[in-house]
Short mmCIF file of C-alpha atoms in Angstrom, two decimals:
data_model
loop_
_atom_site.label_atom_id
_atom_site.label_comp_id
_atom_site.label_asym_id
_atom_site.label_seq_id
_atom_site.Cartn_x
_atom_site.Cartn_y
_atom_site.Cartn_z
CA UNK A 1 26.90 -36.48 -13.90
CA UNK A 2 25.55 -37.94 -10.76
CA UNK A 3 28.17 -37.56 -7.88
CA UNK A 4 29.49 -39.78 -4.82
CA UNK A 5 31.50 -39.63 -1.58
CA UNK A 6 33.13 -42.64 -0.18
CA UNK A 7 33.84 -42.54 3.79
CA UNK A 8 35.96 -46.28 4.78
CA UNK A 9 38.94 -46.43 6.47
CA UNK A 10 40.28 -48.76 5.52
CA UNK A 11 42.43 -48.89 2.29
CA UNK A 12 41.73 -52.10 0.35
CA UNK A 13 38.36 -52.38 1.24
CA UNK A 14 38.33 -48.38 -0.31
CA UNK A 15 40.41 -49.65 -3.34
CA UNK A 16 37.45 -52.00 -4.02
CA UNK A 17 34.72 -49.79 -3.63
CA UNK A 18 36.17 -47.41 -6.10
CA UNK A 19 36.82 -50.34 -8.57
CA UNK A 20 33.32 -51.14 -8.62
CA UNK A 21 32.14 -47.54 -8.63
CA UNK A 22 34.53 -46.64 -11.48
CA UNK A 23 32.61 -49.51 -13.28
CA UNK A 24 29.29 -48.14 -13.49
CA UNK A 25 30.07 -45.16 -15.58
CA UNK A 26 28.09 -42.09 -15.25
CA UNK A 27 28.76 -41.68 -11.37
CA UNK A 28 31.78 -39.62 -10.08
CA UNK A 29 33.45 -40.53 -7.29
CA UNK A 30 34.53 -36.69 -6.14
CA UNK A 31 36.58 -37.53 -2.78
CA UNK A 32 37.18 -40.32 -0.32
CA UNK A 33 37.62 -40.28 3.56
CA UNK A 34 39.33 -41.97 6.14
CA UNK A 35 37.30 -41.07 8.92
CA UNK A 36 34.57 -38.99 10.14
CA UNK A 37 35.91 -35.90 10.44
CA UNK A 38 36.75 -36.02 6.72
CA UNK A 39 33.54 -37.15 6.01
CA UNK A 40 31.68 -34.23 6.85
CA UNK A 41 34.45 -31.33 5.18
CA UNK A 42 33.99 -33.79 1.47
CA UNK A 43 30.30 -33.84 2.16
CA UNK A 44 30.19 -29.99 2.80
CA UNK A 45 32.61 -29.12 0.00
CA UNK A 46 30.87 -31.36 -2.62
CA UNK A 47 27.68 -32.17 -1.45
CA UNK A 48 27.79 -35.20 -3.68
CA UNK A 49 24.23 -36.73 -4.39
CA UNK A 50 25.02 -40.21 -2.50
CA UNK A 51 27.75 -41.19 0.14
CA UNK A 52 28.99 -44.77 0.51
CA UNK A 53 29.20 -44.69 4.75
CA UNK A 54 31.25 -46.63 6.70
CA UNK A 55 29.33 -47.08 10.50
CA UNK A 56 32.15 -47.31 12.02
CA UNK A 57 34.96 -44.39 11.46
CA UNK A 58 37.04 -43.42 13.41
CA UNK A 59 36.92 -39.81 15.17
CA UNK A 60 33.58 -39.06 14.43
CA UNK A 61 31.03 -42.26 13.76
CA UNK A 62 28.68 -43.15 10.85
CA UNK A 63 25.35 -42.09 13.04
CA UNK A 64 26.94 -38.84 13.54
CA UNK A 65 28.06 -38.13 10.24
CA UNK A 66 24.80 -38.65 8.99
CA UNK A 67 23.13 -36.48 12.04
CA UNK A 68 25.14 -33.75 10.41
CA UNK A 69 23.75 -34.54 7.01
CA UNK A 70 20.42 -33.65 7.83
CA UNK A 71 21.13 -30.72 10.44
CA UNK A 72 22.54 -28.81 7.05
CA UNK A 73 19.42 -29.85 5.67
CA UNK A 74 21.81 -31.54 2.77
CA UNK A 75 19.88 -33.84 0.02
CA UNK A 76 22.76 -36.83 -0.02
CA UNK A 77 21.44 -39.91 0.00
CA UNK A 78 23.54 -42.87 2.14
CA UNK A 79 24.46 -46.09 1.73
CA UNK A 80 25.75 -47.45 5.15
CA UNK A 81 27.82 -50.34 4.86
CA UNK A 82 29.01 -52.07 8.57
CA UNK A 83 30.32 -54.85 9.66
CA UNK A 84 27.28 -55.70 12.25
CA UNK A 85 23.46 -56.08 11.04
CA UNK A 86 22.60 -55.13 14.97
CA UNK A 87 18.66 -54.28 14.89
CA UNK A 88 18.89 -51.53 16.91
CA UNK A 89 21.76 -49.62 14.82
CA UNK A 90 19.74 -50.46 11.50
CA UNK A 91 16.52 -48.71 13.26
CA UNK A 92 18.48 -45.72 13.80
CA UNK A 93 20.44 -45.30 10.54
CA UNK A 94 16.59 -46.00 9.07
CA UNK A 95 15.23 -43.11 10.97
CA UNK A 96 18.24 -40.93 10.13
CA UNK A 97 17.17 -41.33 6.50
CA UNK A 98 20.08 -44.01 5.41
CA UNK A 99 18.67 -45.39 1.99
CA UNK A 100 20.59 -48.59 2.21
CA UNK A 101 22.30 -50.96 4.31
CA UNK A 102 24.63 -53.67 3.82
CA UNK A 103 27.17 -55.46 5.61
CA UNK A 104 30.86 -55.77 4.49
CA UNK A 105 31.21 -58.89 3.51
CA UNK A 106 28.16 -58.31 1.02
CA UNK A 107 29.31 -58.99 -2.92
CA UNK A 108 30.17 -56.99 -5.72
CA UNK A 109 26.81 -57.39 -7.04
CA UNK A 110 25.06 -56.70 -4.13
CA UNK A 111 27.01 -53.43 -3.49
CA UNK A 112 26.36 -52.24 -6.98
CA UNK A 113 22.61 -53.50 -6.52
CA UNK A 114 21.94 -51.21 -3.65
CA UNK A 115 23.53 -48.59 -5.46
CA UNK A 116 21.25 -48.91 -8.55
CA UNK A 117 18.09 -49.02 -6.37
CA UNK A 118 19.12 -45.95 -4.20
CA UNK A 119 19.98 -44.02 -7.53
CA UNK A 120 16.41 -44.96 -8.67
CA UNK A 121 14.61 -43.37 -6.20
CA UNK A 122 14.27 -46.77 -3.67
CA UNK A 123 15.67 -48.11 -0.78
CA UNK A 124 17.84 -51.28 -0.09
CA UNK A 125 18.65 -53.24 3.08
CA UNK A 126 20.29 -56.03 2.75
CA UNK A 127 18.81 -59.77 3.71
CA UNK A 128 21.47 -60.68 5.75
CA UNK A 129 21.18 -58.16 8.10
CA UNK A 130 17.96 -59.49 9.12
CA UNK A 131 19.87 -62.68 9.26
CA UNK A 132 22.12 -61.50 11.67
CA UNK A 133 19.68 -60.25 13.81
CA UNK A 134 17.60 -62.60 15.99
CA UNK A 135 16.22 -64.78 13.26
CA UNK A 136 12.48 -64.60 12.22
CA UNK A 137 10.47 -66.81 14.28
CA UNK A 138 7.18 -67.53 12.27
CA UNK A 139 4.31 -68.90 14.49
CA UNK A 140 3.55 -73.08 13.28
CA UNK A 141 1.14 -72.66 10.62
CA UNK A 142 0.81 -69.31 9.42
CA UNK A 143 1.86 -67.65 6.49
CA UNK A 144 4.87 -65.75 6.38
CA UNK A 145 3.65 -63.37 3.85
CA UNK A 146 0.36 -62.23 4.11
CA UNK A 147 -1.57 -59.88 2.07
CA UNK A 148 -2.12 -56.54 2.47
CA UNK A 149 -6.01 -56.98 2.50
CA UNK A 150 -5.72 -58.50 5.75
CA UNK A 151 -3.72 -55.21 7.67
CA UNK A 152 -6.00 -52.26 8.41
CA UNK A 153 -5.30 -48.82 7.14
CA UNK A 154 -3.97 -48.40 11.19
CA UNK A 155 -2.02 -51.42 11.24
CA UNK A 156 -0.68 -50.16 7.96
CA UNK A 157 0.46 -46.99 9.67
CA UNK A 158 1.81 -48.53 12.45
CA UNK A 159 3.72 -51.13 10.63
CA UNK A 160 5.20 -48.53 8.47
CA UNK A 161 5.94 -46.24 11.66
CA UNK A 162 7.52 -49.04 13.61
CA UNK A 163 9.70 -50.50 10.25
CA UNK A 164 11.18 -46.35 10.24
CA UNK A 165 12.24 -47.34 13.53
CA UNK A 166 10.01 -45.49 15.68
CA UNK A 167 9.63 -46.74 19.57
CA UNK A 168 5.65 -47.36 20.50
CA UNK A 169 6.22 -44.43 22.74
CA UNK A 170 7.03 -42.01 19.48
CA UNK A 171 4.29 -43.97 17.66
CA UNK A 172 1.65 -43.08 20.50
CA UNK A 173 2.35 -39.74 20.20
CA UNK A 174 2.34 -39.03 17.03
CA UNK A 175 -0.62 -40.84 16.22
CA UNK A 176 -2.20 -39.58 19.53
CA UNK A 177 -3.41 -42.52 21.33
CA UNK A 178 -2.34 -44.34 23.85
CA UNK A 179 1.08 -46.20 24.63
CA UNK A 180 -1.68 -49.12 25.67
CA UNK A 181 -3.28 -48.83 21.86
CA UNK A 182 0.27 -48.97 20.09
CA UNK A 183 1.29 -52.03 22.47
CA UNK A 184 -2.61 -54.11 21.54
CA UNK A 185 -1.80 -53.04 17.72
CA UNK A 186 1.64 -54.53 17.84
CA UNK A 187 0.58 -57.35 19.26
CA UNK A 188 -2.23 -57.86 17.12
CA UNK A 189 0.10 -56.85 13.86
CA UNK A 190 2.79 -60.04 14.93
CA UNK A 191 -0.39 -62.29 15.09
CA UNK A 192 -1.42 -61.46 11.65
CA UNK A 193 1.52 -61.60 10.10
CA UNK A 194 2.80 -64.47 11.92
CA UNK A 195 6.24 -63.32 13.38
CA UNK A 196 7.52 -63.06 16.69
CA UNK A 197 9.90 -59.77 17.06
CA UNK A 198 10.46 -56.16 15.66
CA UNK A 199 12.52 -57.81 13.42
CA UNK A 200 9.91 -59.91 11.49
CA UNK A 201 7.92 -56.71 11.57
CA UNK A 202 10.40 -55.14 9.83
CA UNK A 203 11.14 -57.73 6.88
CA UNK A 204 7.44 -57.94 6.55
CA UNK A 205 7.20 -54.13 6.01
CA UNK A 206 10.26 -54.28 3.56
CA UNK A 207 9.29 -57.50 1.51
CA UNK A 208 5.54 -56.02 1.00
CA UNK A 209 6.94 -52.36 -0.10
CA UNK A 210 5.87 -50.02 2.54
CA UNK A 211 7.80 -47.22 2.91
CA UNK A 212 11.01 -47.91 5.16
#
């Protein structure tokens, strides 16, 4: 059987997550933790195969915890769940490997939805962070969704690169071109698709399955 960690500190909301957990059968919860700290000894003692992550625990923070995760080189997958869908904490819990995020005052279903899809070998961020963040401004007559045909193979691997939360700094060199080339790209990649931010970018990338 399939095995979880639960780090939130605070009771009830705990007492709920367990509920639902204890609902879907062939996943054992194997310890819960109240902060940080706690986190990482459950995590090292178990390493469970997922971890339901509060962002923000006390003595040692969500980001950190999951710093720690892949330092040990540990195969946990996590589900963060904050209060806040702030884009720049969702582009670092995305590049620190977090498989899912959703905010706390997400439903049942939607908990046990991300939970499914993370278990399944997929990802899950939840709408209303994106929401939350500065809301996607499409340009006046263009398509919000627009097919793949129309992205290059380097837009592609841009889009992907910035939607894992990479800066067009990191993108330049990795890709090793110019910071001038990633700016013209991004530019040229909001045009096509019709947004305005990193944000729109981002939901774009998610909603047409690239790999975030």
């Amino acid at each position: 059987m399939e095995t979880i960690v639960i780090a939130e500190d605070h009771k009830l909301i705990l007492e709920g997550y367990l509920m639902l957990i204890n609902k879907i059968g062939d996943l054992e919860v194997v310890g819960s933790a109240s902060d940080g700290e706690e986190a990482i000894e459950l995590i090292e003692q178990h390493r469970p195969d997922y971890l339901i992550l509060d962002l923000h625990m006390p003595k040692v923070n969500g980001l950190d915890v999951m710093k720690h995760i892949n330092d040990c080189f540990l195969s946990t997958k996590v589900i963060i769940i904050s209060m806040f869908g702030d884009s720049s904490i969702h582009r670092q819990v995305v590049r620190l490997g977090a498989k899912g995020y959703i905010l706390k005052h997400s439903d049942s279903e939607e908990f046990l939805l991300a939970i499914d899809l993370v278990r399944n070998g997929k990802s899950y961020y939840s709408p209303a962070i994106f929401e939350e963040q500065s809301k996607v401004k499409i340009i006046p007559g263009s398509t919000p969704v627009v097919p793949m045909a129309n992205l290059t193979s380097r837009e592609k691997e841009i889009l992907t690169l910035i939607a894992q939360g990479y800066t067009n700094k990191e993108i330049a060199e990795k890709l090793h071109v110019s910071h001038k080339t990633i700016d013209s790209h991004r530019t040229n990649l909001m045009k096509k698709i019709g947004v305005r931010n990193i944000t729109g970018l981002v939901k774009y990338a998610m909603a047409n399955g690239y790999d975030v």
